[in-house]
PDB file of C-alpha atoms and ligand atoms in Angstrom:
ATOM      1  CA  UNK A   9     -35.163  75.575  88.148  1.00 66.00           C
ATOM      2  CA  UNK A  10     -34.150  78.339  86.045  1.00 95.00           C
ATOM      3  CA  UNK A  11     -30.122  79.058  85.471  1.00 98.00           C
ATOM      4  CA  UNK A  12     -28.401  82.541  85.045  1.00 98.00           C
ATOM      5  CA  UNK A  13     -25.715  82.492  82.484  1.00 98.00           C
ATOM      6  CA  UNK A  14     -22.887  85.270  83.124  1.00 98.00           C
ATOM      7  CA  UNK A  15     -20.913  85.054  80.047  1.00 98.00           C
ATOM      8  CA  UNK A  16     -17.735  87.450  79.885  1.00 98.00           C
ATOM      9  CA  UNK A  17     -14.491  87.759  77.699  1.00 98.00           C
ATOM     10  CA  UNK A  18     -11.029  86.831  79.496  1.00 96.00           C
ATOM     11  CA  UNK A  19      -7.356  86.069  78.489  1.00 97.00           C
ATOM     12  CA  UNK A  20      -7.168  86.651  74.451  1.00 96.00           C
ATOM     13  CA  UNK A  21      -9.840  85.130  73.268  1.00 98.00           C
ATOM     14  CA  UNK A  22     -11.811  82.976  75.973  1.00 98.00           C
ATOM     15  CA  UNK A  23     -15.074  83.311  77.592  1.00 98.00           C
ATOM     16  CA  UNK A  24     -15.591  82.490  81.308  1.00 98.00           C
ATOM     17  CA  UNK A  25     -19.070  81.505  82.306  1.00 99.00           C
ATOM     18  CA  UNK A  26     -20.537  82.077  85.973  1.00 99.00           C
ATOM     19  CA  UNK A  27     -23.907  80.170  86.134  1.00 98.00           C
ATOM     20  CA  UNK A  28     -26.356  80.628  89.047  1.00 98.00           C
ATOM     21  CA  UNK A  29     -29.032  77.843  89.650  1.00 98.00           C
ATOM     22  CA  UNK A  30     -31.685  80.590  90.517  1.00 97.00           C
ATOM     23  CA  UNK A  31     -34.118  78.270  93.115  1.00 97.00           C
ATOM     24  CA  UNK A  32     -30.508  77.710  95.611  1.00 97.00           C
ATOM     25  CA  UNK A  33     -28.516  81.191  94.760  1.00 97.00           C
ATOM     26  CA  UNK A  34     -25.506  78.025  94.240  1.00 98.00           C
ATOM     27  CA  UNK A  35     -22.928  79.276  91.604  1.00 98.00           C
ATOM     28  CA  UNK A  36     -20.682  77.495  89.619  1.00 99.00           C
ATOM     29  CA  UNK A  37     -17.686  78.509  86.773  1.00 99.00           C
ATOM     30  CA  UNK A  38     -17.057  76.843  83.707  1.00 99.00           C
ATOM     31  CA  UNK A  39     -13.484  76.160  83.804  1.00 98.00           C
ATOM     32  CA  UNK A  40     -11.256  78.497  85.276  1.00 98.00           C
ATOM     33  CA  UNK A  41      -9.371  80.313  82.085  1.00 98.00           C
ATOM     34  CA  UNK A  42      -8.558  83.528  84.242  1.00 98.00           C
ATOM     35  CA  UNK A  43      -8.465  83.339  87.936  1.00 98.00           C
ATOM     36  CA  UNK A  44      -8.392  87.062  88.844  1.00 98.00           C
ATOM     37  CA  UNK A  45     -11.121  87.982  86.156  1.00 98.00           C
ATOM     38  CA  UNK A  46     -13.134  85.147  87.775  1.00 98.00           C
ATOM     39  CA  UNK A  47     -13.162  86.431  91.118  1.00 98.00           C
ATOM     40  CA  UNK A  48     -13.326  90.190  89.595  1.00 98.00           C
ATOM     41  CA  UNK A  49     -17.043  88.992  88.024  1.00 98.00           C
ATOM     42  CA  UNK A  50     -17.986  86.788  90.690  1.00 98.00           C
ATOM     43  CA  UNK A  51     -17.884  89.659  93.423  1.00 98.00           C
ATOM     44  CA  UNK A  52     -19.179  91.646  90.588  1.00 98.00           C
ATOM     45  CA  UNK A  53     -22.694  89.037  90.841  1.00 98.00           C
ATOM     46  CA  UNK A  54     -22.549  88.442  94.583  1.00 97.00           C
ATOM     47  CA  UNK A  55     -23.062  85.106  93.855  1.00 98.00           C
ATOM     48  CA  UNK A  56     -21.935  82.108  96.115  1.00 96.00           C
ATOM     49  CA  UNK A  57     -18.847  79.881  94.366  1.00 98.00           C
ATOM     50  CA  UNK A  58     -19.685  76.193  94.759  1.00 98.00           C
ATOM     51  CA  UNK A  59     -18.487  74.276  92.125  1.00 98.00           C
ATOM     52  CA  UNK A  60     -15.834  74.196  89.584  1.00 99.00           C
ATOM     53  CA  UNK A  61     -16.808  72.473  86.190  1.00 99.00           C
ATOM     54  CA  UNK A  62     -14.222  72.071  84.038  1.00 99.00           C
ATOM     55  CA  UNK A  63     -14.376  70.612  80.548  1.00 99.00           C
ATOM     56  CA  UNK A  64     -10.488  69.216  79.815  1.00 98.00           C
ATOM     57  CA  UNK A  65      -7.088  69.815  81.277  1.00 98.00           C
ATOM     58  CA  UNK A  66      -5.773  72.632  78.919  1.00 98.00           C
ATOM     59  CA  UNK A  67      -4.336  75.874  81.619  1.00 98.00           C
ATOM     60  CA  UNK A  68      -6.779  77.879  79.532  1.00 98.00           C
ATOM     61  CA  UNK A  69      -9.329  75.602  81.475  1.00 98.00           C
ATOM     62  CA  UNK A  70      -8.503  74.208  84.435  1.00 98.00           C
ATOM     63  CA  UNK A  71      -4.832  76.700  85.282  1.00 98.00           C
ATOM     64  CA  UNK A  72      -6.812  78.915  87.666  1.00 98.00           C
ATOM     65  CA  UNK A  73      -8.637  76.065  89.514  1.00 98.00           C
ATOM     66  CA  UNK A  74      -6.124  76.466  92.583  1.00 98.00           C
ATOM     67  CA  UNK A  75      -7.060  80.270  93.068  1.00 98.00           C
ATOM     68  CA  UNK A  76     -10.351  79.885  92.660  1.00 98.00           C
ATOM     69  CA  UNK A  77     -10.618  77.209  94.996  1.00 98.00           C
ATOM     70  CA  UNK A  78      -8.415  78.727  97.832  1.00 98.00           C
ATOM     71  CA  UNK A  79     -10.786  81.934  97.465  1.00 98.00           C
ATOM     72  CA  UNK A  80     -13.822  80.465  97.408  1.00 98.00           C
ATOM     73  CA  UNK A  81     -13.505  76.974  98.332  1.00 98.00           C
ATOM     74  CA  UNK A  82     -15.639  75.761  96.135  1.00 98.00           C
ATOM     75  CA  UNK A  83     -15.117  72.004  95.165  1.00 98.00           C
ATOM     76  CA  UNK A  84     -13.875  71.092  91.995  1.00 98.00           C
ATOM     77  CA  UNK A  85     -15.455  68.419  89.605  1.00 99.00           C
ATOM     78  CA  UNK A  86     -14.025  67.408  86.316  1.00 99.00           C
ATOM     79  CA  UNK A  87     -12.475  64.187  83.908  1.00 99.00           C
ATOM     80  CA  UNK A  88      -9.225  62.489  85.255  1.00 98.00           C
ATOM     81  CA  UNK A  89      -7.018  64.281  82.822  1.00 98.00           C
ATOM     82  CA  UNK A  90      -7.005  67.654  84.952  1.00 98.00           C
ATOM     83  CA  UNK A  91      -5.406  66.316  87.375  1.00 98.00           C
ATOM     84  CA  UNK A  92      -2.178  66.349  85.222  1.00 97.00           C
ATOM     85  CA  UNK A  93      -2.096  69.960  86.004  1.00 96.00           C
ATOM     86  CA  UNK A  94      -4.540  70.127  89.149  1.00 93.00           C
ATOM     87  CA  UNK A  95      -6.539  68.256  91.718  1.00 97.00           C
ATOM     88  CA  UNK A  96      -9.600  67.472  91.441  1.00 98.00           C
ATOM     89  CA  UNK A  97     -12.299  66.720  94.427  1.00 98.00           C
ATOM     90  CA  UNK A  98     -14.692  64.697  92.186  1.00 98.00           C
ATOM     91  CA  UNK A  99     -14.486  62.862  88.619  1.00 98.00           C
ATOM     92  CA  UNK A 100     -16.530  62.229  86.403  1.00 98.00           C
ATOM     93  CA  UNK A 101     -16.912  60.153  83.723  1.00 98.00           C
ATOM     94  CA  UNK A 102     -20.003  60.049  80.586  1.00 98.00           C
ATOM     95  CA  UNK A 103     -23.213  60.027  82.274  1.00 98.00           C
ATOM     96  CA  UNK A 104     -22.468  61.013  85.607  1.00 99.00           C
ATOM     97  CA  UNK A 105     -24.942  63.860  87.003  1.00 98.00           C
ATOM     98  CA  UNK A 106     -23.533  66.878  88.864  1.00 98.00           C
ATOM     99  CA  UNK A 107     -25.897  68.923  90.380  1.00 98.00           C
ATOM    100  CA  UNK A 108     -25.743  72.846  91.470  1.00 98.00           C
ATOM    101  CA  UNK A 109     -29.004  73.478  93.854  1.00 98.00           C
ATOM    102  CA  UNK A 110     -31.746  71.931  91.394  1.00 97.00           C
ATOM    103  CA  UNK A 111     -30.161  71.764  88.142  1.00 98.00           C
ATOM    104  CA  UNK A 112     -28.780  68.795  87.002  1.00 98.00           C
ATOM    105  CA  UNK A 113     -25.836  68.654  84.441  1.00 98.00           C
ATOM    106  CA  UNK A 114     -25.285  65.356  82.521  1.00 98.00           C
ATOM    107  CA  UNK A 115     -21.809  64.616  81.935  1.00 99.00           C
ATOM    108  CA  UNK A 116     -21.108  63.886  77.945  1.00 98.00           C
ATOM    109  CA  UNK A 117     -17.928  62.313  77.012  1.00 98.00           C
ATOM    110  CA  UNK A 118     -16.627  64.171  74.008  1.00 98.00           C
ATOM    111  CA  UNK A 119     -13.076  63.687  73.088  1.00 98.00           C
ATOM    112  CA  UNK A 120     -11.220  64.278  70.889  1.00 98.00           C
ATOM    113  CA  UNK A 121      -9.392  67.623  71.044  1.00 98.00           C
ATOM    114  CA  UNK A 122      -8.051  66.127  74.507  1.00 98.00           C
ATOM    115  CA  UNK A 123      -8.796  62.339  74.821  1.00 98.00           C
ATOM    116  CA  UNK A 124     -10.909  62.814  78.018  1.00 98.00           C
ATOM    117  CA  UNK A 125     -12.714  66.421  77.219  1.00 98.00           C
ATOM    118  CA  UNK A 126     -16.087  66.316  78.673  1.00 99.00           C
ATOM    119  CA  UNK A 127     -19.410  68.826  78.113  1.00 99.00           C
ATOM    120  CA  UNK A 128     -22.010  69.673  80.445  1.00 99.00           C
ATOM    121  CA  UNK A 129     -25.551  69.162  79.456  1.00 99.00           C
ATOM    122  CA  UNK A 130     -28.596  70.589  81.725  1.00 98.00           C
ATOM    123  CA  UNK A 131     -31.802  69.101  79.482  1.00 98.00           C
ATOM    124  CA  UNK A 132     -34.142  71.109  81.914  1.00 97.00           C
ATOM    125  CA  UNK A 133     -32.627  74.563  80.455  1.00 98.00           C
ATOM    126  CA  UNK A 134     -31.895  73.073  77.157  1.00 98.00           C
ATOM    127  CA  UNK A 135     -28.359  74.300  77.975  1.00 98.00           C
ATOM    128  CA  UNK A 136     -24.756  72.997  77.113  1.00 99.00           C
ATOM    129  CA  UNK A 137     -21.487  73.770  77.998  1.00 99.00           C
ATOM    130  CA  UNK A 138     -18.849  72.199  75.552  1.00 99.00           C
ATOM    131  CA  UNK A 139     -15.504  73.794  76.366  1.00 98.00           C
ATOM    132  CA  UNK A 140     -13.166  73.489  73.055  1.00 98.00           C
ATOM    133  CA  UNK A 141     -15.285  70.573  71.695  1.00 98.00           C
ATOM    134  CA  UNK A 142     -17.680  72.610  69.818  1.00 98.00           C
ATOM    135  CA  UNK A 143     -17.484  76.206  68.316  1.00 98.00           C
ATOM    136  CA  UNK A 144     -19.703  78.560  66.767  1.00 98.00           C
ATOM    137  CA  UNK A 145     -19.196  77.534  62.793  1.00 98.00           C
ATOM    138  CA  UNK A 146     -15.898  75.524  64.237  1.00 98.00           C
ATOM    139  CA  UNK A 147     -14.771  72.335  66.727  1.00 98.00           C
ATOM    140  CA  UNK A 148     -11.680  72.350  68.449  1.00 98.00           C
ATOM    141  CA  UNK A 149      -8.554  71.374  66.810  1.00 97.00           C
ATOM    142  CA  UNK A 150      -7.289  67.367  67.774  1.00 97.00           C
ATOM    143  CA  UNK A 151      -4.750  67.997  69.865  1.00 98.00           C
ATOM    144  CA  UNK A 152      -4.997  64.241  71.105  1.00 98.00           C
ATOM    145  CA  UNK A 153      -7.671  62.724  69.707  1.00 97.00           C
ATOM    146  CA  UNK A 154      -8.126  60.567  66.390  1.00 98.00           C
ATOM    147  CA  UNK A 155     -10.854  61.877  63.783  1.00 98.00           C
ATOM    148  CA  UNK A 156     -13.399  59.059  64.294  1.00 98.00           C
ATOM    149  CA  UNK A 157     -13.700  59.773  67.833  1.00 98.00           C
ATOM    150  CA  UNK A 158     -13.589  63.441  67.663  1.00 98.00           C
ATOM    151  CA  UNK A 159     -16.610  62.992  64.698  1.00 98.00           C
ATOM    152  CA  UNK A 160     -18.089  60.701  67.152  1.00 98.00           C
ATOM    153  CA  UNK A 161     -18.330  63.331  70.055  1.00 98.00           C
ATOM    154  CA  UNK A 162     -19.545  66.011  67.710  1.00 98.00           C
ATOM    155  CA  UNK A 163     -22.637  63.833  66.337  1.00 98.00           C
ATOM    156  CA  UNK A 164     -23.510  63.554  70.108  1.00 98.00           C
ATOM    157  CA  UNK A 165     -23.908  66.857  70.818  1.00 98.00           C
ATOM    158  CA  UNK A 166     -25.465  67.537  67.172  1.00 98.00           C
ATOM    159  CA  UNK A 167     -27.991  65.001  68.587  1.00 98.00           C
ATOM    160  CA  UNK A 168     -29.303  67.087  71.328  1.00 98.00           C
ATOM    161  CA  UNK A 169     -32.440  69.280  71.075  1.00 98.00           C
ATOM    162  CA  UNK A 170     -32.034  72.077  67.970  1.00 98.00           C
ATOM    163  CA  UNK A 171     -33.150  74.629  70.316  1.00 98.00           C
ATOM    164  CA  UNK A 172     -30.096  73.932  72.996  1.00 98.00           C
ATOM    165  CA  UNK A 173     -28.038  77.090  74.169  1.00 98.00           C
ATOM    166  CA  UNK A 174     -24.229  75.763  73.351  1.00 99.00           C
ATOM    167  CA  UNK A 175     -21.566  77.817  75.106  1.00 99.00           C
ATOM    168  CA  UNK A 176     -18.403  77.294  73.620  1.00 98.00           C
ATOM    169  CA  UNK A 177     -15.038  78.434  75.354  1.00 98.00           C
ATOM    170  CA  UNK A 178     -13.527  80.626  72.383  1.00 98.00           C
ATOM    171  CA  UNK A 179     -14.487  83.545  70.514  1.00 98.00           C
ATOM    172  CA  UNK A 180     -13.212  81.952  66.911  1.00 98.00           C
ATOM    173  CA  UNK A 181     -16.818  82.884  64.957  1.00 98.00           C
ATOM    174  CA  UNK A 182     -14.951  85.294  62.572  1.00 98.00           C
ATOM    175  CA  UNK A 183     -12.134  83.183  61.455  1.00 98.00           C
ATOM    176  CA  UNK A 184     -14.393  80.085  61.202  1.00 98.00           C
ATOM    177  CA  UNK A 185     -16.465  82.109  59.005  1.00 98.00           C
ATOM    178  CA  UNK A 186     -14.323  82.506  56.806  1.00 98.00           C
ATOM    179  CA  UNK A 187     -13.021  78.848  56.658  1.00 98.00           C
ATOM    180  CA  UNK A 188     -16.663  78.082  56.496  1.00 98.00           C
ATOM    181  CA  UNK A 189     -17.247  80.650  53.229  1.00 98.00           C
ATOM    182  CA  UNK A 190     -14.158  78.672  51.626  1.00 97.00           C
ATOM    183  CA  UNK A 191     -15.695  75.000  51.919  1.00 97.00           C
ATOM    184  CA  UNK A 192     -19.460  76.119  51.328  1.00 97.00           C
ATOM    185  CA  UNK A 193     -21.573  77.900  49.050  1.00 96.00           C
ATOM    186  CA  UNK A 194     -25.107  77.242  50.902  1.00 97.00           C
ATOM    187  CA  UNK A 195     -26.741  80.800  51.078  1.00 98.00           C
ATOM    188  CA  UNK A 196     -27.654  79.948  54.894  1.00 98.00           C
ATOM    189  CA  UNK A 197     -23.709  79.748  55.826  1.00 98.00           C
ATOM    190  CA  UNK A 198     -22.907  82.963  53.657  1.00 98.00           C
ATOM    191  CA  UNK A 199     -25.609  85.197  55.882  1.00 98.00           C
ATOM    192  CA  UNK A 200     -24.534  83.825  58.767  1.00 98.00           C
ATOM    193  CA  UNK A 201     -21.086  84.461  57.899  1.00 98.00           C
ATOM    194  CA  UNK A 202     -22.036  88.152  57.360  1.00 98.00           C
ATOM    195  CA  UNK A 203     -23.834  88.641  60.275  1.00 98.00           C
ATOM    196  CA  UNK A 204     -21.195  86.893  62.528  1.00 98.00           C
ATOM    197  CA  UNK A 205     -18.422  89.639  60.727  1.00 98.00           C
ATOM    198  CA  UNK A 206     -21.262  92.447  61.388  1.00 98.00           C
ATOM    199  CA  UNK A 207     -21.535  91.688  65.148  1.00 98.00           C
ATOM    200  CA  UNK A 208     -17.584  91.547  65.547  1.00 98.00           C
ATOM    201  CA  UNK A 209     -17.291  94.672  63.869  1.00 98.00           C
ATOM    202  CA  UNK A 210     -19.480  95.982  66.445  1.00 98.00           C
ATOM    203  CA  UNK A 211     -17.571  94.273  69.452  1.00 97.00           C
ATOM    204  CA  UNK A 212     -20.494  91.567  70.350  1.00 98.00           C
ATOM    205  CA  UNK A 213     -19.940  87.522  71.513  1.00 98.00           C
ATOM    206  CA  UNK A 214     -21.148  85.507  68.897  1.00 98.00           C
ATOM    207  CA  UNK A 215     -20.961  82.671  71.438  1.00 98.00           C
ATOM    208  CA  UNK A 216     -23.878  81.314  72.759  1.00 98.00           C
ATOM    209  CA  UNK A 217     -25.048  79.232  69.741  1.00 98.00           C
ATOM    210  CA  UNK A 218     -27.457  77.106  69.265  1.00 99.00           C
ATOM    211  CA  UNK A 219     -27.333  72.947  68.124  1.00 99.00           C
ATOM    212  CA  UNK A 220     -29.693  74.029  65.316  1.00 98.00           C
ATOM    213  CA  UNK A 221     -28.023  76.711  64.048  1.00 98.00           C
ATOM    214  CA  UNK A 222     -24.878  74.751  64.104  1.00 98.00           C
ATOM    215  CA  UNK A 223     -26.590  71.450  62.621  1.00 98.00           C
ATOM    216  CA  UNK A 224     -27.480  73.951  59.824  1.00 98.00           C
ATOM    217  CA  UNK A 225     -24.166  75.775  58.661  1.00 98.00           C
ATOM    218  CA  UNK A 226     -20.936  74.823  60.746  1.00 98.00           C
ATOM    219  CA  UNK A 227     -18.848  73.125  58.176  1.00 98.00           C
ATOM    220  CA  UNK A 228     -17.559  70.269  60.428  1.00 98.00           C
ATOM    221  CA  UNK A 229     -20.576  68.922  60.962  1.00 98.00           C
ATOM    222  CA  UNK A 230     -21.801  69.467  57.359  1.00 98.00           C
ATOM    223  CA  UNK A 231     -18.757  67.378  56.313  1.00 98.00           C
ATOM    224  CA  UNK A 232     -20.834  64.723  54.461  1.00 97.00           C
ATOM    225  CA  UNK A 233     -21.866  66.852  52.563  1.00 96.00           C
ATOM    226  CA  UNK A 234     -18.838  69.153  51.720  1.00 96.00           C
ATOM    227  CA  UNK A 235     -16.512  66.130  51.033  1.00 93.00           C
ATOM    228  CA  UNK A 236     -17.524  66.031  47.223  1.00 92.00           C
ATOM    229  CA  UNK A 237     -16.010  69.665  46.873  1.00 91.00           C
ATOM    230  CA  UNK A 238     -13.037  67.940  48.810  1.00 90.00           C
ATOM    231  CA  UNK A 239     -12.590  65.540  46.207  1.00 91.00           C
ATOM    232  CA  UNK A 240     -13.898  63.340  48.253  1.00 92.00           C
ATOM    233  CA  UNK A 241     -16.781  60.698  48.007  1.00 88.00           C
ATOM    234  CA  UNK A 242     -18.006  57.333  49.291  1.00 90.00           C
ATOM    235  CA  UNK A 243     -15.725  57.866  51.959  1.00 95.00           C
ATOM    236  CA  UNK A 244     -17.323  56.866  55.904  1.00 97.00           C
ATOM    237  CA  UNK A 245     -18.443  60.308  57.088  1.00 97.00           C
ATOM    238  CA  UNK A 246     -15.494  60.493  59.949  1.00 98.00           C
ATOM    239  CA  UNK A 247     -12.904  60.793  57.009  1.00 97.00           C
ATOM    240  CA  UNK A 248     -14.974  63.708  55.229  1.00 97.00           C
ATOM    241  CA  UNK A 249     -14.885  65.327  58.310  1.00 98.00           C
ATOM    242  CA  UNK A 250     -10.921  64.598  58.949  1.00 97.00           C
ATOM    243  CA  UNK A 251     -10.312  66.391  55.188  1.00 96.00           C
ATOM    244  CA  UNK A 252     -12.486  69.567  56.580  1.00 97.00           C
ATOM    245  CA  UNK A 253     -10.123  69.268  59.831  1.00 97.00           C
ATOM    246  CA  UNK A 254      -7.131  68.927  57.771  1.00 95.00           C
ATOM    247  CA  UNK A 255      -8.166  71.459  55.239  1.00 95.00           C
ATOM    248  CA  UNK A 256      -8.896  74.172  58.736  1.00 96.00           C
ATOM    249  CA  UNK A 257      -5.944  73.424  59.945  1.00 95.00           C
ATOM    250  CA  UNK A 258      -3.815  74.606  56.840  1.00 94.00           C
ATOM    251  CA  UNK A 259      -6.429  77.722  55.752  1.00 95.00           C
ATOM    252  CA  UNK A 260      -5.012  80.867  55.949  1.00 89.00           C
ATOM    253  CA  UNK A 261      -7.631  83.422  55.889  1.00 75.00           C
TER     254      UNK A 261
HETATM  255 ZN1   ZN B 310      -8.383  73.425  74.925  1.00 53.85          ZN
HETATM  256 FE1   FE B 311      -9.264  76.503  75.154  1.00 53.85          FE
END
């Protein structure tokens, strides 16, 4: 029941993920950021195309979906907001199970930086796919969401297993860094912030992550405890982690 991850960079600054379920040879893509370099990889791994996953509506996401599907014809699964921009041949809402072959992704609602973003969770791998929800040090920015729901979706994927693979959409890590290094003093973040500027310097992904590594040093979800150095305290833990938001959104670094 093992799954094949084949990250790769595409457009500016997304990844696109091809994931095999190993026991079927069945292939999915996470979202469909790049059409062409979708195809390009996929012929690359001789793998068979039979789903599309996608987290949210954003193009970035879901604005190749039509290519990929008249290429392919692989069917295409993902929250009622895509279809804004595309159709969709299944949706799914929190909890739902999609499966590719044997593996079995759990559908977690997480909105927040669109209203109906969703993640894909595979407990058997310990593996999650969380689109713009989640980043490496960062979370996406609310495009449409309020704080208290966007906190909400990032406790429940800080409540899966520490050890869970988290594939995030974006390579961000360096700038995060250095939002994180401007919030938070804890020696942890400040080596992680140096080895995340190392491996760019060297041209490496920084994405996956893991839920443990991010429980431990991304500054949105250590927001509770940050707020103080906000000038912020007593406050319910969604507004300490609206003033980090806020405070990202206007850093300049
Ligand atoms: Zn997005
Ligand atoms: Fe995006």
């Amino acid at each position: 029941m093992a799954l094949r991850v084949h990250q790769f960079p595409c457009l500016s600054d997304n990844y696109g993920f091809l994931i095999q379920d190993e026991a079927s040879g069945l292939a999915a893509t996470i979202d469909t950021p790049d059409a062409a370099a979708i195809l390009a990889e996929l012929e690359k791994t001789g793998w068979t195309l039979a789903l599309i996953l996608n987290t949210h509506w954003h193009p970035d996401h879901a604005g190749g979906n039509a290519e990929i599907q008249a290429a392919t014809g692989a069917q295409i699964v993902g929250p009622a907001e895509v279809r804004k921009i595309a159709p969709l041949d299944r949706e799914v809402v929190d909890g739902d199970v999609v499966a590719l072959g044997e593996t079995q992704f759990s559908v977690l609602e997480v909105g927040g930086h669109t209203l109906g973003h969703i993640a894909y969770y595979d407990a058997g791998n310990a593996v999650a796919f969380v689109g713009d929800t989640l980043f490496a040090l960062g979370c996406g920015r609310m495009f449409e969401g309020q704080p208290a729901q966007m906190w909400s979706s990032l406790q429940k994927l800080a409540a899966l297993p520490d050890a869970t693979t988290v594939y995030c959409a974006h390579e961000y890590t360096a700038s995060n860094a250095r939002f994180a290094l401007s919030v938070d003093n804890d020696p942890t973040v400040a080596a992680r912030a140096q080895a995340v500027f190392e491996a760019r310097s060297r041209g490496e992904a920084t994405v996956p992550t893991t839920i443990g590594l991010e429980r431990q040093t991304n500054p949105f979800l250590r927001a509770p405890l940050l707020a103080p150095g906000l000038g912020l305290s007593g406050v319910p833990d969604f507004e300490a982690f609206a003033a980090v938001r806020a405070a990202k959104d206007s850093f300049k670094g």
